[in-house]
CSV table of C-alpha atoms in Angstrom, one decimal:
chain,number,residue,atom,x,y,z
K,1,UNK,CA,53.1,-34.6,67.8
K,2,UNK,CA,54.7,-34.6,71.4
K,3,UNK,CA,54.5,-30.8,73.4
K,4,UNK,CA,57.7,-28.9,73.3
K,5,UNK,CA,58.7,-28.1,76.7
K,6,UNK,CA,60.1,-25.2,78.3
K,7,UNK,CA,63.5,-26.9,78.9
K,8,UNK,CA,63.7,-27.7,74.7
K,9,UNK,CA,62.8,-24.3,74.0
K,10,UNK,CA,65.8,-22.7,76.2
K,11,UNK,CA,68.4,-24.7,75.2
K,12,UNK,CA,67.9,-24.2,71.5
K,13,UNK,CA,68.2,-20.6,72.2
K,14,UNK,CA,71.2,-21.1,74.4
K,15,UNK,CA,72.7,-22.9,71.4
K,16,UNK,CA,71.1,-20.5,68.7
K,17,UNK,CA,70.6,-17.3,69.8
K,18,UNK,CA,67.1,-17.3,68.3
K,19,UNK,CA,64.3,-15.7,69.5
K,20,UNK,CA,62.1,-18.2,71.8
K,21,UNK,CA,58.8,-17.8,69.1
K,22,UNK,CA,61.1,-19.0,66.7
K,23,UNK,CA,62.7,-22.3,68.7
K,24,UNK,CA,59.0,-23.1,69.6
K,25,UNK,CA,58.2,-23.1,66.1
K,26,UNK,CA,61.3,-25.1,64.5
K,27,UNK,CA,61.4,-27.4,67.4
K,28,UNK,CA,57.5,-28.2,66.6
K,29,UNK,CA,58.3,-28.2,63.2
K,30,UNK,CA,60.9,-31.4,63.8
K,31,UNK,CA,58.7,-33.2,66.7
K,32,UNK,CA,61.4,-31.5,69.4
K,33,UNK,CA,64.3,-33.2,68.0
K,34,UNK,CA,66.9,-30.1,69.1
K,35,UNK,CA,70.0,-30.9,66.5
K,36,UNK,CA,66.8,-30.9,63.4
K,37,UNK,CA,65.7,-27.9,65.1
K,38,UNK,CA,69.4,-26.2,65.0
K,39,UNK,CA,69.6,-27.2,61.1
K,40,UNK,CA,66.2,-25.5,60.5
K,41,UNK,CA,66.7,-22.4,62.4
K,42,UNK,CA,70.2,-21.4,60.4
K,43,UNK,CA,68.6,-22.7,57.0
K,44,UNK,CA,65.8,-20.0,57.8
K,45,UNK,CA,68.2,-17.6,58.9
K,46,UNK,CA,67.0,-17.0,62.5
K,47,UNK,CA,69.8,-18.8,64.4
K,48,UNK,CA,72.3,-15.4,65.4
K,49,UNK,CA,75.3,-17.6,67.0
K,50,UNK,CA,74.8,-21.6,65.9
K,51,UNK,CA,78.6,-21.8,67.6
K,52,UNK,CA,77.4,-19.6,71.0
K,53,UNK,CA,77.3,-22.9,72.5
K,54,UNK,CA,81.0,-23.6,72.0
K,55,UNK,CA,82.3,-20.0,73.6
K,56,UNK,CA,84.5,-19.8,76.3
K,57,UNK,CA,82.1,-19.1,79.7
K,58,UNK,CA,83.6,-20.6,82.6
K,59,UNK,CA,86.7,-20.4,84.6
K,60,UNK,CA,89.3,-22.8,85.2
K,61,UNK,CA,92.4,-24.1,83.7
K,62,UNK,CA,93.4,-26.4,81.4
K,63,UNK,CA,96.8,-28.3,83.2
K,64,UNK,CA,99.2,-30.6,81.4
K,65,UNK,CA,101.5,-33.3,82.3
K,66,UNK,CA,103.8,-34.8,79.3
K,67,UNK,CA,106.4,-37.4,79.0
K,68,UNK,CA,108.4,-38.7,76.1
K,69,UNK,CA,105.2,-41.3,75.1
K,70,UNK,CA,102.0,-39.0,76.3
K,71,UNK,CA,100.7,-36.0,77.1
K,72,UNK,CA,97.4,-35.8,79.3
K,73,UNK,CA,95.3,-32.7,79.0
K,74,UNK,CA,92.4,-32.0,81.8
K,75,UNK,CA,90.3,-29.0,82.2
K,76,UNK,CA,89.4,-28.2,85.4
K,77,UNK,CA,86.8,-25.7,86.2
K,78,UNK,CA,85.7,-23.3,89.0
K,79,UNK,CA,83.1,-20.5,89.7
K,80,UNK,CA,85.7,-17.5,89.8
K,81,UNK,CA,88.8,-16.5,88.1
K,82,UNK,CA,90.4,-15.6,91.7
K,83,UNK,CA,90.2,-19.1,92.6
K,84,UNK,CA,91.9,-20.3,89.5
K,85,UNK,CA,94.8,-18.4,90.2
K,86,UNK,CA,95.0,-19.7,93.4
K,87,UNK,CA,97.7,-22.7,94.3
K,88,UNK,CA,95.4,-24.9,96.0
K,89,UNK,CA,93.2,-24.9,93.1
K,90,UNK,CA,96.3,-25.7,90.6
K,91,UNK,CA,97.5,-28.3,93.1
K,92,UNK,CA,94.3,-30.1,92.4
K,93,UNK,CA,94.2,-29.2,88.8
K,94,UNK,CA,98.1,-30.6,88.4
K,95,UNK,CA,97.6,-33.6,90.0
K,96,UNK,CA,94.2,-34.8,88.4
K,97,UNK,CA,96.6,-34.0,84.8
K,98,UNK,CA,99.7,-36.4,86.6
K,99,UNK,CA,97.5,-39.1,87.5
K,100,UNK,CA,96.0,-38.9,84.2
K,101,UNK,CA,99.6,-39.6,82.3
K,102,UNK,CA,100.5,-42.3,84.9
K,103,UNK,CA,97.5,-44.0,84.8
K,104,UNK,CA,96.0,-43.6,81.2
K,105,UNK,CA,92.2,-43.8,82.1
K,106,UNK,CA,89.5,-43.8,79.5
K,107,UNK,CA,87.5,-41.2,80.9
K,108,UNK,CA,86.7,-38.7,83.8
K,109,UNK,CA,84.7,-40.7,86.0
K,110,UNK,CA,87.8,-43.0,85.9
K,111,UNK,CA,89.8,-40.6,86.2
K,112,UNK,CA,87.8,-39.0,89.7
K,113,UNK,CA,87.9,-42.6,90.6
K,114,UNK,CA,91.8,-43.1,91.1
K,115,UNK,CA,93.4,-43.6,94.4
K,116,UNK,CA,95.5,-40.4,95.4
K,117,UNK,CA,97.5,-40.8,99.0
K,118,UNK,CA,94.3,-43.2,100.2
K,119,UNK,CA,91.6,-40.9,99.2
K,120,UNK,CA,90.1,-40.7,95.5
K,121,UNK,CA,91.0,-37.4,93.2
K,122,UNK,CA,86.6,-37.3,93.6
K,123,UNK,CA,86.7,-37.0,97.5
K,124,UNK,CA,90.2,-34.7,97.2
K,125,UNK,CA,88.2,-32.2,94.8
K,126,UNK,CA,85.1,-32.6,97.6
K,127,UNK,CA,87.2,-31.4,100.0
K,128,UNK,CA,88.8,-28.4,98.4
K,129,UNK,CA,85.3,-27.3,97.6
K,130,UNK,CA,84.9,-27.3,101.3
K,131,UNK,CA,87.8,-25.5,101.8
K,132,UNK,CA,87.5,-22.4,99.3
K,133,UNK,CA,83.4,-22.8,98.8
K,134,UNK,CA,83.1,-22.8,95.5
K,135,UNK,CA,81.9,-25.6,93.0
K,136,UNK,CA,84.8,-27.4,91.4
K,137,UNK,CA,84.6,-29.7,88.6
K,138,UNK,CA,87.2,-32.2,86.3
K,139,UNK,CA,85.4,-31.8,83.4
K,140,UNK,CA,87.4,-33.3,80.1
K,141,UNK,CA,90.2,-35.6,79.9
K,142,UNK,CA,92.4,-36.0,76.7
K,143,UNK,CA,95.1,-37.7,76.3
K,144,UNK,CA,97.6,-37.8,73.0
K,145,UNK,CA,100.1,-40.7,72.4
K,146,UNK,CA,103.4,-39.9,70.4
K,147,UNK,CA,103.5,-41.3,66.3
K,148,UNK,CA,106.9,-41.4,65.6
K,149,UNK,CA,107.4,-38.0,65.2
K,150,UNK,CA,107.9,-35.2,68.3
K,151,UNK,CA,105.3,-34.7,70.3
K,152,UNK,CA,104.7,-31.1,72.2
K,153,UNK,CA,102.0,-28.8,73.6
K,154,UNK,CA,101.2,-25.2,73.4
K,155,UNK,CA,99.9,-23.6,76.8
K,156,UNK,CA,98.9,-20.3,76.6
K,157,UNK,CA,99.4,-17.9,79.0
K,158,UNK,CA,96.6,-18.4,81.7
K,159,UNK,CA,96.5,-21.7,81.1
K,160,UNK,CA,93.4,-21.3,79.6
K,161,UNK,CA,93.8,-22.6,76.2
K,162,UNK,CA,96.3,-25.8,75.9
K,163,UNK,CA,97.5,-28.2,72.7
K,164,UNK,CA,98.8,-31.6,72.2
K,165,UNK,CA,100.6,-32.6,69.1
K,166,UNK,CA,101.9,-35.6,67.4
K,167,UNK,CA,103.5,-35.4,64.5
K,168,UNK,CA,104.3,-38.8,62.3
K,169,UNK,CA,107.3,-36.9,60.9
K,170,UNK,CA,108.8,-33.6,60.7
K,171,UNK,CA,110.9,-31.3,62.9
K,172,UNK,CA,110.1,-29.8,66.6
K,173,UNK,CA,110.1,-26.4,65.6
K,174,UNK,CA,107.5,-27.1,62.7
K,175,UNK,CA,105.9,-29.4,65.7
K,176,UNK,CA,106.0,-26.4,68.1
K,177,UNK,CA,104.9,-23.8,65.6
K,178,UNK,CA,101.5,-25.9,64.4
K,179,UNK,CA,100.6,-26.0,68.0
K,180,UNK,CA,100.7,-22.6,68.2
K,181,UNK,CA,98.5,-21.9,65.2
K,182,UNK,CA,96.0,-24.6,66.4
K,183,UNK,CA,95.8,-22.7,69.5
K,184,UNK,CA,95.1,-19.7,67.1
K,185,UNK,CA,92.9,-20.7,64.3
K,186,UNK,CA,91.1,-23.5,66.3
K,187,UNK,CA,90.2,-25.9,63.9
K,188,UNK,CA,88.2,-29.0,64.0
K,189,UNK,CA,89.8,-31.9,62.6
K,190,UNK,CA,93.1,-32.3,60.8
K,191,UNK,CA,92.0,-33.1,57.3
K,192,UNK,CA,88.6,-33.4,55.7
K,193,UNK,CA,88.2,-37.4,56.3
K,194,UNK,CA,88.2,-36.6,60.2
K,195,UNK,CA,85.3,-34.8,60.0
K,196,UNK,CA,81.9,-36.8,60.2
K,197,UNK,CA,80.1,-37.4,57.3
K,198,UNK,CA,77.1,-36.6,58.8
K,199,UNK,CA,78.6,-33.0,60.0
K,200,UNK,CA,79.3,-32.6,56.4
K,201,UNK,CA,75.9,-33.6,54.9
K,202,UNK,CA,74.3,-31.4,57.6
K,203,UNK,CA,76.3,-28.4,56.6
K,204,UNK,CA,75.8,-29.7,52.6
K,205,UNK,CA,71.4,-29.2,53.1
K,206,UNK,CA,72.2,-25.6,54.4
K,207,UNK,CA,74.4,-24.6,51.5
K,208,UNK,CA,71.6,-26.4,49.4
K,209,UNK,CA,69.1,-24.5,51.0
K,210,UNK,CA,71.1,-20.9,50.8
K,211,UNK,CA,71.7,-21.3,47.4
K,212,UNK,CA,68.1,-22.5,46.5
K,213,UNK,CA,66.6,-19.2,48.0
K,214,UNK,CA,69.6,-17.2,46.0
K,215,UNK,CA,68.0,-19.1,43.0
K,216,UNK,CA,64.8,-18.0,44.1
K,217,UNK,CA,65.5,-14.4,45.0
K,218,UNK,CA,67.4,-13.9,41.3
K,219,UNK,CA,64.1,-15.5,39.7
K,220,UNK,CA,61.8,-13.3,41.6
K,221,UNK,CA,64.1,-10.2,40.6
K,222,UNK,CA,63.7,-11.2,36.9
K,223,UNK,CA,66.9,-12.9,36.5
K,224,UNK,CA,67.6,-16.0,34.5
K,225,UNK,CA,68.1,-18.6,36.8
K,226,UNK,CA,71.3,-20.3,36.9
K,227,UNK,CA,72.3,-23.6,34.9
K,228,UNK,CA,72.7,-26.7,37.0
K,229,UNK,CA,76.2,-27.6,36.1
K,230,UNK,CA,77.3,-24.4,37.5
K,231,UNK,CA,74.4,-24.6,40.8
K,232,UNK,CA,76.4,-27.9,41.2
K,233,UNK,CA,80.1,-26.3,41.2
K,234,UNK,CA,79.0,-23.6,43.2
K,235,UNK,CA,77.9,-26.4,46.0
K,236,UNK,CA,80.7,-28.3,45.7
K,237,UNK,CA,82.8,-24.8,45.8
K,238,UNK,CA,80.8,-23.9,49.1
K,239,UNK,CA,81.8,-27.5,50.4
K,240,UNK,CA,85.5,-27.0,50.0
K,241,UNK,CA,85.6,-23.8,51.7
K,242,UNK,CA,83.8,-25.1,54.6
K,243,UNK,CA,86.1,-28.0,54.9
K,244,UNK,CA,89.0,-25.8,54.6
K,245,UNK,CA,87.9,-23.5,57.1
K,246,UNK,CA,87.2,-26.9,59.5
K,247,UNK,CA,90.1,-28.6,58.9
K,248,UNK,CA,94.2,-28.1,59.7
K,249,UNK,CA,95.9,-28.8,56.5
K,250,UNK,CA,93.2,-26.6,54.9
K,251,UNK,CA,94.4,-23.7,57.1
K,252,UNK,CA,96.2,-20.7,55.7
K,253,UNK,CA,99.6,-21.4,58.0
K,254,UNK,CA,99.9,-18.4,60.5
K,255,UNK,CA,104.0,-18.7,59.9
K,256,UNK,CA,104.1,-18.9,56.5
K,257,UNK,CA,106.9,-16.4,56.3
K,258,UNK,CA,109.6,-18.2,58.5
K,259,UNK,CA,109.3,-21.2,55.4
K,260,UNK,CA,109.7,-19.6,52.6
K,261,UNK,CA,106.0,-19.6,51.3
K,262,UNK,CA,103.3,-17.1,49.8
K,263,UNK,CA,101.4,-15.1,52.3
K,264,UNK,CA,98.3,-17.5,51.8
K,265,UNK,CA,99.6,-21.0,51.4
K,266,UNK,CA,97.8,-23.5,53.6
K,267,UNK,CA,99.1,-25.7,55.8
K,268,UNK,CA,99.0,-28.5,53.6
K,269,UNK,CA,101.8,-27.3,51.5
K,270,UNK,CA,103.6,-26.6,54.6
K,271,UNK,CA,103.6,-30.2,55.6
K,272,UNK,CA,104.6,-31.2,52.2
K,273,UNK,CA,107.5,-28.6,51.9
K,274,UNK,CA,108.5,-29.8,55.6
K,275,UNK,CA,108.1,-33.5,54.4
K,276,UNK,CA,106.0,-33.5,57.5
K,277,UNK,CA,102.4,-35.3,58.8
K,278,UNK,CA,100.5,-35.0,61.3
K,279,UNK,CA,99.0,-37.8,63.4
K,280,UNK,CA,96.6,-36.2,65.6
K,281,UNK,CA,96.3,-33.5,67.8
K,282,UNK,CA,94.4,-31.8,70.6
K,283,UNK,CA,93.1,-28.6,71.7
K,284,UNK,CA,91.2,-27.5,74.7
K,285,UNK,CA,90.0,-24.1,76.0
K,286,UNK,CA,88.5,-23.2,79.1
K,287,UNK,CA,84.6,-23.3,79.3
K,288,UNK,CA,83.7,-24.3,76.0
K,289,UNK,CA,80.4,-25.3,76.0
K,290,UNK,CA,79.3,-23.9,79.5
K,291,UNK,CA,76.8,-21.3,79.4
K,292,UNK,CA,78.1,-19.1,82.5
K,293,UNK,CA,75.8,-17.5,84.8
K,294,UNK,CA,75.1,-13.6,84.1
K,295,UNK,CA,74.9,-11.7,87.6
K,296,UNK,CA,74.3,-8.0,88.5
K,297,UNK,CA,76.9,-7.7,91.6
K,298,UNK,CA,75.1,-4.6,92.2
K,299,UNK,CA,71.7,-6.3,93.1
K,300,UNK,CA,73.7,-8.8,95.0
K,301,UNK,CA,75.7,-6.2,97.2
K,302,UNK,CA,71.9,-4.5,97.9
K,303,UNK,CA,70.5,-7.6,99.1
K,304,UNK,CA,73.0,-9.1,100.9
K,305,UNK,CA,72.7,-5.6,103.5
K,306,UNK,CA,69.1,-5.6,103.4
């Protein structure tokens, strides 16, 4: 069995929450492999925060440029929130987000590579880090086409949290108002078949598991364990409420009341009352998935006069 390093051990408790014992042990357990080791940890109900690694911990912005036929969507981070305010910083973030519409490159490193006014956007962001001495980076690039249906975003004030979304059919204001509760709810995918089977056979062994040791704690307590048709419906119940809870159409709509529908209807019905579909859509938000740097300013201010 290979040695679990350091490195292993800290990022499944950056992911996890977990205490470090534990990661050593589950990541021993699966011979290091870290997504195994995730899986284990929440089915034995160590993991405190499986979705800490998708929190919002860095600064930046997200900027957006649209036209009729795209919208492009880049984040763009920095170290503080004073330089994201700042207009040089935004210049740089706005013009990585117009030469991604204009140009339609498949990914970052395409995008750093462009040509802006004889330099590249990778020796313009160089040079602003110069400037205001502080780490900049373009770190995402999305970009959403129009379907046939409108097309518009959902910026947030900040600019920290953005959406892009095409609709196949159906009105702008229905357009505009999904945006918004995208930007809300934040899910996943827009229906269950855009989720990954393998993300749902992942999340079906920890269900499995769950309910296996609810078997197991009822049997232990005396009870009469339950029969399999019903073990097997309450899976397949578990299933649907995770997929509902993943998924846009699944969704209870966040403006129900301005269509004339019950309190709880999902977003499904919406779209079918609104003779509406969605083709895909977008959302972004500021850090996710950076671990930002904890710092005592105190300590700092101490020994920068000694």
């Amino acid at each position: 069995m290979p040695a679990v390093s350091v490195s292993q051990i800290k990022e499944l408790r950056d992911r996890t929450g977990a205490g470090m014992g534990d990661c050593k042990k589950a990541l021993e357990a699966v011979d290091g492999d870290l997504d195994k080791a995730v899986e284990k940890l929440r089915m034995d109900g160590a993991a405190k925060a499986d979705k800490k690694a998708g929190r919002t911990a860095a600064e930046g912005i997200i900027a957006v440029a649209s036209s009729a036929e795209a919208v492009a969507l880049v984040e763009v981070n920095c170290e503080t929130d004073f330089v994201a305010k700042g207009e040089d910083f935004r210049s740089l973030a706005r013009e990585a987000a117009e030469l991604a519409l204009s140009r339609r490159p498949a990914s970052v490193e395409a995008l750093v590579a462009l040509d802006v006014g004889g330099k590249s956007l990778d020796e313009r962001r160089r040079e602003l880090i110069g400037r205001i001495g502080e780490n900049l980076s373009i770190r995402r690039l999305e970009i959403v086409s129009a379907a046939g249906g409108p097309l518009v975003t959902y910026i947030h004030p900040g600019d920290k949290i953005a959406v892009a979304l095409a609709l196949e059919a159906g009105s702008e204001d229905l357009a505009r108002d999904l945006a918004m509760h995208i930007a809300a709810m934040s899910p996943r995918a827009v229906d269950p078949a855009s989720i990954p089977d393998e993300v749902v056979a992942a999340e079906r062994r920890i269900i499995e598991a769950q309910v296996a040791q609810e078997q197991a704690d009822e049997a232990a307590a005396g009870k009469k364990p339950k029969p399999a048709e019903i073990v097997a419906r309450m899976l397949d119940g578990k299933i649907a409420k995770f997929l509902d809870e993943q998924t846009l159409v699944g969704q209870p709509f966040v403006k129900n009341d301005a269509y004339g529908l019950k309190a709880d209807a999902r977003v499904r019905e919406v779209l079918a009352k609104e003779k509406a579909g969605v083709a895909r859509f977008v959302r972004l938000a500021v850090g996710e998935g950076i671990e930002k740097k904890q710092t005592d300013f105190a300590a700092e201010v101490a020994a920068a006069g000694g």
